[in-house]
Amino acid sequence: MRFDGIQYRCRTWLVAVSFCLLSCLLPQPASSQTAKAEEYEVKAAFLLNFAKFVRWPETNNEIRICVLGDDPFGAVLDRMAGGMIIEGRPILLERMQQPHGARRCHIVFLSPSLRDKTQVALDSLRGGSILTVGETSDFTRVGGIIRMVLAGSRVQFQINVDAAERAKLNISAKLLSLSQIVHDADKKDGGG
């Protein structure tokens, strides 16, 4: 009889531990997923609208926006870009995993999935008039041009004006006035 009581307590304890472990393995609450989806919806809108505030040295018939690495935007970017025309130039979207194809793009969003390969990807795009956009904490310090920063529920920007100048891009004063300006020299003192 005493043995049955110990077994019952052990089973109860195991069931409780199993529920605790299972709750750790379940997906995040819907509100967290919704917040992430909303964050990338806002970032998608900014990514598309950057084309309105940047001038490239050469103009083509279209503005090609590329997502390099895993796409965090999903269908929302396609939905927003569908039929979008900026100054008579249609927006074309491409997704790719390797940077060599991104040299034909006007804007390249470097996915956070490339975190360890950001520098290599930026080096492969160097020399082209390509607006690079990213989110990683060191993005503008390693040569990226625009870093989207989530501050609370708002998306803010850092712009490395030296990297933009090297890419021969003219970024409008309006966009610059809304951004935190970063220079290459900030790399030395850890700024940015």
mmCIF file of C-alpha atoms in Angstrom:
data_model
loop_
_atom_site.group_PDB
_atom_site.id
_atom_site.type_symbol
_atom_site.label_atom_id
_atom_site.label_comp_id
_atom_site.label_asym_id
_atom_site.label_seq_id
_atom_site.Cartn_x
_atom_site.Cartn_y
_atom_site.Cartn_z
ATOM 1 C CA MET A 1 0.000 0.000 0.000
ATOM 2 C CA ARG A 2 2.791 2.404 0.921
ATOM 3 C CA PHE A 3 4.563 1.504 -2.379
ATOM 4 C CA ASP A 4 1.430 2.505 -4.376
ATOM 5 C CA GLY A 5 1.437 5.927 -2.688
ATOM 6 C CA ILE A 6 5.062 6.549 -3.705
ATOM 7 C CA GLN A 7 4.321 5.452 -7.266
ATOM 8 C CA TYR A 8 1.308 7.790 -7.384
ATOM 9 C CA ARG A 9 3.403 10.759 -6.182
ATOM 10 C CA CYS A 10 6.155 9.933 -8.707
ATOM 11 C CA ARG A 11 3.644 9.765 -11.553
ATOM 12 C CA THR A 12 2.087 13.044 -10.481
ATOM 13 C CA TRP A 13 5.530 14.652 -10.324
ATOM 14 C CA LEU A 14 6.490 13.276 -13.751
ATOM 15 C CA VAL A 15 3.244 14.552 -15.287
ATOM 16 C CA ALA A 16 3.878 18.017 -13.805
ATOM 17 C CA VAL A 17 7.473 18.071 -15.107
ATOM 18 C CA SER A 18 6.289 16.887 -18.522
ATOM 19 C CA PHE A 19 3.779 19.746 -18.732
ATOM 20 C CA CYS A 20 6.477 22.250 -17.783
ATOM 21 C CA LEU A 21 8.835 20.916 -20.447
ATOM 22 C CA LEU A 22 6.067 20.807 -23.045
ATOM 23 C CA SER A 23 5.080 24.412 -22.351
ATOM 24 C CA CYS A 24 8.693 25.431 -23.044
ATOM 25 C CA LEU A 25 8.605 23.665 -26.402
ATOM 26 C CA LEU A 26 5.283 25.095 -27.610
ATOM 27 C CA PRO A 27 5.309 27.970 -30.136
ATOM 28 C CA GLN A 28 5.381 31.514 -28.825
ATOM 29 C CA PRO A 29 2.039 33.105 -27.955
ATOM 30 C CA ALA A 30 0.092 34.503 -30.888
ATOM 31 C CA SER A 31 0.633 38.066 -29.665
ATOM 32 C CA SER A 32 4.438 37.707 -30.037
ATOM 33 C CA GLN A 33 4.049 36.259 -33.534
ATOM 34 C CA THR A 34 1.621 39.034 -34.416
ATOM 35 C CA ALA A 35 4.081 41.655 -33.168
ATOM 36 C CA LYS A 36 6.850 40.126 -35.327
ATOM 37 C CA ALA A 37 4.561 40.063 -38.383
ATOM 38 C CA GLU A 38 3.640 43.701 -37.782
ATOM 39 C CA GLU A 39 7.323 44.620 -37.363
ATOM 40 C CA TYR A 40 8.188 43.114 -40.749
ATOM 41 C CA GLU A 41 5.156 44.690 -42.375
ATOM 42 C CA VAL A 42 6.467 48.100 -41.292
ATOM 43 C CA LYS A 43 10.009 47.209 -42.377
ATOM 44 C CA ALA A 44 8.703 46.024 -45.774
ATOM 45 C CA ALA A 45 6.983 49.370 -46.282
ATOM 46 C CA PHE A 46 10.197 51.219 -45.428
ATOM 47 C CA LEU A 47 12.291 48.966 -47.672
ATOM 48 C CA LEU A 48 10.042 49.711 -50.645
ATOM 49 C CA ASN A 49 9.844 53.418 -49.900
ATOM 50 C CA PHE A 50 13.613 53.864 -49.626
ATOM 51 C CA ALA A 51 13.543 53.855 -53.444
ATOM 52 C CA LYS A 52 11.682 57.179 -53.329
ATOM 53 C CA PHE A 53 14.483 58.846 -51.368
ATOM 54 C CA VAL A 54 17.573 57.546 -53.155
ATOM 55 C CA ARG A 55 19.039 58.491 -56.538
ATOM 56 C CA TRP A 56 21.274 56.040 -58.374
ATOM 57 C CA PRO A 57 23.957 57.250 -60.799
ATOM 58 C CA GLU A 58 22.425 55.182 -63.597
ATOM 59 C CA THR A 59 18.769 54.542 -64.114
ATOM 60 C CA ASN A 60 17.260 51.436 -65.573
ATOM 61 C CA ASN A 61 13.693 50.815 -66.516
ATOM 62 C CA GLU A 62 12.960 49.129 -63.198
ATOM 63 C CA ILE A 63 14.018 49.267 -59.561
ATOM 64 C CA ARG A 64 15.137 45.824 -58.476
ATOM 65 C CA ILE A 65 14.810 45.081 -54.748
ATOM 66 C CA CYS A 66 16.425 41.871 -53.537
ATOM 67 C CA VAL A 67 16.210 39.931 -50.298
ATOM 68 C CA LEU A 68 19.456 38.096 -49.626
ATOM 69 C CA GLY A 69 19.193 35.140 -47.226
ATOM 70 C CA ASP A 70 16.056 33.845 -45.543
ATOM 71 C CA ASP A 71 13.105 36.115 -46.283
ATOM 72 C CA PRO A 72 11.618 37.520 -43.044
ATOM 73 C CA PHE A 73 8.929 39.490 -44.917
ATOM 74 C CA GLY A 74 7.010 36.640 -46.520
ATOM 75 C CA ALA A 75 4.066 37.487 -48.733
ATOM 76 C CA VAL A 76 3.623 40.970 -47.288
ATOM 77 C CA LEU A 77 6.513 42.343 -49.375
ATOM 78 C CA ASP A 78 5.006 40.912 -52.572
ATOM 79 C CA ARG A 79 1.582 42.291 -51.664
ATOM 80 C CA MET A 80 2.955 45.782 -51.018
ATOM 81 C CA ALA A 81 5.204 45.835 -54.095
ATOM 82 C CA GLY A 82 2.563 44.456 -56.443
ATOM 83 C CA GLY A 83 2.092 47.040 -59.193
ATOM 84 C CA MET A 84 4.162 49.656 -57.347
ATOM 85 C CA ILE A 85 5.788 52.219 -59.640
ATOM 86 C CA ILE A 86 8.218 54.899 -58.457
ATOM 87 C CA GLU A 87 8.879 57.762 -60.861
ATOM 88 C CA GLY A 88 7.769 55.649 -63.785
ATOM 89 C CA ARG A 89 9.912 52.678 -62.790
ATOM 90 C CA PRO A 90 8.209 49.435 -61.701
ATOM 91 C CA ILE A 91 9.428 47.654 -58.596
ATOM 92 C CA LEU A 92 10.725 44.115 -59.152
ATOM 93 C CA LEU A 93 11.412 41.745 -56.270
ATOM 94 C CA GLU A 94 13.935 38.938 -56.124
ATOM 95 C CA ARG A 95 14.982 36.569 -53.393
ATOM 96 C CA MET A 96 18.326 34.843 -53.325
ATOM 97 C CA GLN A 97 20.611 32.943 -50.995
ATOM 98 C CA GLN A 98 23.975 33.859 -52.568
ATOM 99 C CA PRO A 99 25.298 37.421 -52.965
ATOM 100 C CA HIS A 100 26.784 36.992 -56.471
ATOM 101 C CA GLY A 101 23.353 37.519 -58.071
ATOM 102 C CA ALA A 102 22.636 40.590 -55.960
ATOM 103 C CA ARG A 103 24.978 42.861 -57.933
ATOM 104 C CA ARG A 104 22.160 43.537 -60.412
ATOM 105 C CA CYS A 105 19.908 44.842 -57.619
ATOM 106 C CA HIS A 106 19.353 48.485 -56.696
ATOM 107 C CA ILE A 107 18.414 47.697 -53.100
ATOM 108 C CA VAL A 108 19.597 44.596 -51.239
ATOM 109 C CA PHE A 109 18.103 43.652 -47.885
ATOM 110 C CA LEU A 110 20.564 41.427 -46.030
ATOM 111 C CA SER A 111 18.495 39.076 -43.907
ATOM 112 C CA PRO A 112 19.393 38.510 -40.257
ATOM 113 C CA SER A 113 19.897 34.864 -41.292
ATOM 114 C CA LEU A 114 23.215 36.020 -42.822
ATOM 115 C CA ARG A 115 24.405 37.356 -39.456
ATOM 116 C CA ASP A 116 27.763 35.544 -39.628
ATOM 117 C CA LYS A 117 28.184 36.268 -43.350
ATOM 118 C CA THR A 118 27.215 39.960 -43.427
ATOM 119 C CA GLN A 119 30.766 41.196 -43.997
ATOM 120 C CA VAL A 120 31.364 38.684 -46.809
ATOM 121 C CA ALA A 121 28.074 39.643 -48.485
ATOM 122 C CA LEU A 122 28.812 43.374 -48.202
ATOM 123 C CA ASP A 123 32.322 42.840 -49.605
ATOM 124 C CA SER A 124 30.847 41.042 -52.618
ATOM 125 C CA LEU A 125 28.528 44.008 -53.281
ATOM 126 C CA ARG A 126 31.245 46.636 -52.837
ATOM 127 C CA GLY A 127 31.926 48.779 -55.892
ATOM 128 C CA GLY A 128 28.335 48.659 -57.082
ATOM 129 C CA SER A 129 25.728 51.386 -56.675
ATOM 130 C CA ILE A 130 23.650 49.239 -54.373
ATOM 131 C CA LEU A 131 21.688 50.467 -51.372
ATOM 132 C CA THR A 132 22.355 47.847 -48.713
ATOM 133 C CA VAL A 133 19.814 47.537 -45.915
ATOM 134 C CA GLY A 134 20.108 45.330 -42.842
ATOM 135 C CA GLU A 135 19.188 44.875 -39.224
ATOM 136 C CA THR A 136 22.173 43.362 -37.444
ATOM 137 C CA SER A 137 23.713 45.475 -34.699
ATOM 138 C CA ASP A 138 27.011 45.973 -36.549
ATOM 139 C CA PHE A 139 25.507 46.467 -40.011
ATOM 140 C CA THR A 140 26.532 50.092 -40.612
ATOM 141 C CA ARG A 141 29.858 49.600 -38.841
ATOM 142 C CA VAL A 142 30.901 46.858 -41.300
ATOM 143 C CA GLY A 143 29.968 48.887 -44.375
ATOM 144 C CA GLY A 144 26.195 48.545 -44.723
ATOM 145 C CA ILE A 145 24.359 51.725 -45.672
ATOM 146 C CA ILE A 146 20.999 51.630 -43.858
ATOM 147 C CA ARG A 147 20.325 49.743 -40.659
ATOM 148 C CA MET A 148 16.721 49.403 -39.536
ATOM 149 C CA VAL A 149 16.584 49.527 -35.746
ATOM 150 C CA LEU A 150 13.576 48.516 -33.679
ATOM 151 C CA ALA A 151 13.224 50.973 -30.781
ATOM 152 C CA GLY A 152 10.246 49.917 -28.710
ATOM 153 C CA SER A 153 7.493 49.514 -31.273
ATOM 154 C CA ARG A 154 9.015 51.996 -33.740
ATOM 155 C CA VAL A 155 11.430 51.382 -36.583
ATOM 156 C CA GLN A 156 14.270 53.879 -36.787
ATOM 157 C CA PHE A 157 17.264 54.146 -39.135
ATOM 158 C CA GLN A 158 20.995 54.531 -39.040
ATOM 159 C CA ILE A 159 22.608 55.655 -42.281
ATOM 160 C CA ASN A 160 26.310 55.297 -42.973
ATOM 161 C CA VAL A 161 26.766 58.319 -45.229
ATOM 162 C CA ASP A 162 30.358 57.360 -46.072
ATOM 163 C CA ALA A 163 29.228 53.962 -47.382
ATOM 164 C CA ALA A 164 26.446 55.685 -49.368
ATOM 165 C CA GLU A 165 28.982 58.071 -50.899
ATOM 166 C CA ARG A 166 31.284 55.171 -51.879
ATOM 167 C CA ALA A 167 28.291 53.540 -53.603
ATOM 168 C CA LYS A 168 27.630 56.842 -55.433
ATOM 169 C CA LEU A 169 24.119 57.023 -54.019
ATOM 170 C CA ASN A 170 22.382 60.320 -53.370
ATOM 171 C CA ILE A 171 20.161 59.971 -50.319
ATOM 172 C CA SER A 172 17.591 62.728 -49.877
ATOM 173 C CA ALA A 173 17.973 65.237 -47.073
ATOM 174 C CA LYS A 174 14.472 64.315 -45.951
ATOM 175 C CA LEU A 175 15.443 60.692 -45.249
ATOM 176 C CA LEU A 176 18.739 61.767 -43.682
ATOM 177 C CA SER A 177 16.902 64.127 -41.337
ATOM 178 C CA LEU A 178 14.869 61.199 -40.010
ATOM 179 C CA SER A 179 17.935 59.037 -39.430
ATOM 180 C CA GLN A 180 20.882 58.690 -37.111
ATOM 181 C CA ILE A 181 23.904 59.547 -39.239
ATOM 182 C CA VAL A 182 26.896 57.216 -38.924
ATOM 183 C CA HIS A 183 30.372 57.680 -40.406
ATOM 184 C CA ASP A 184 33.128 55.181 -41.062
ATOM 185 C CA ALA A 185 35.166 56.933 -38.364
ATOM 186 C CA ASP A 186 32.565 55.757 -35.848
ATOM 187 C CA LYS A 187 33.968 52.257 -36.323
ATOM 188 C CA LYS A 188 37.091 53.238 -34.430
ATOM 189 C CA ASP A 189 35.305 54.531 -31.340
ATOM 190 C CA GLY A 190 32.594 51.874 -31.346
ATOM 191 C CA GLY A 191 29.848 54.323 -32.305
ATOM 192 C CA GLY A 192 26.935 53.477 -34.549
#
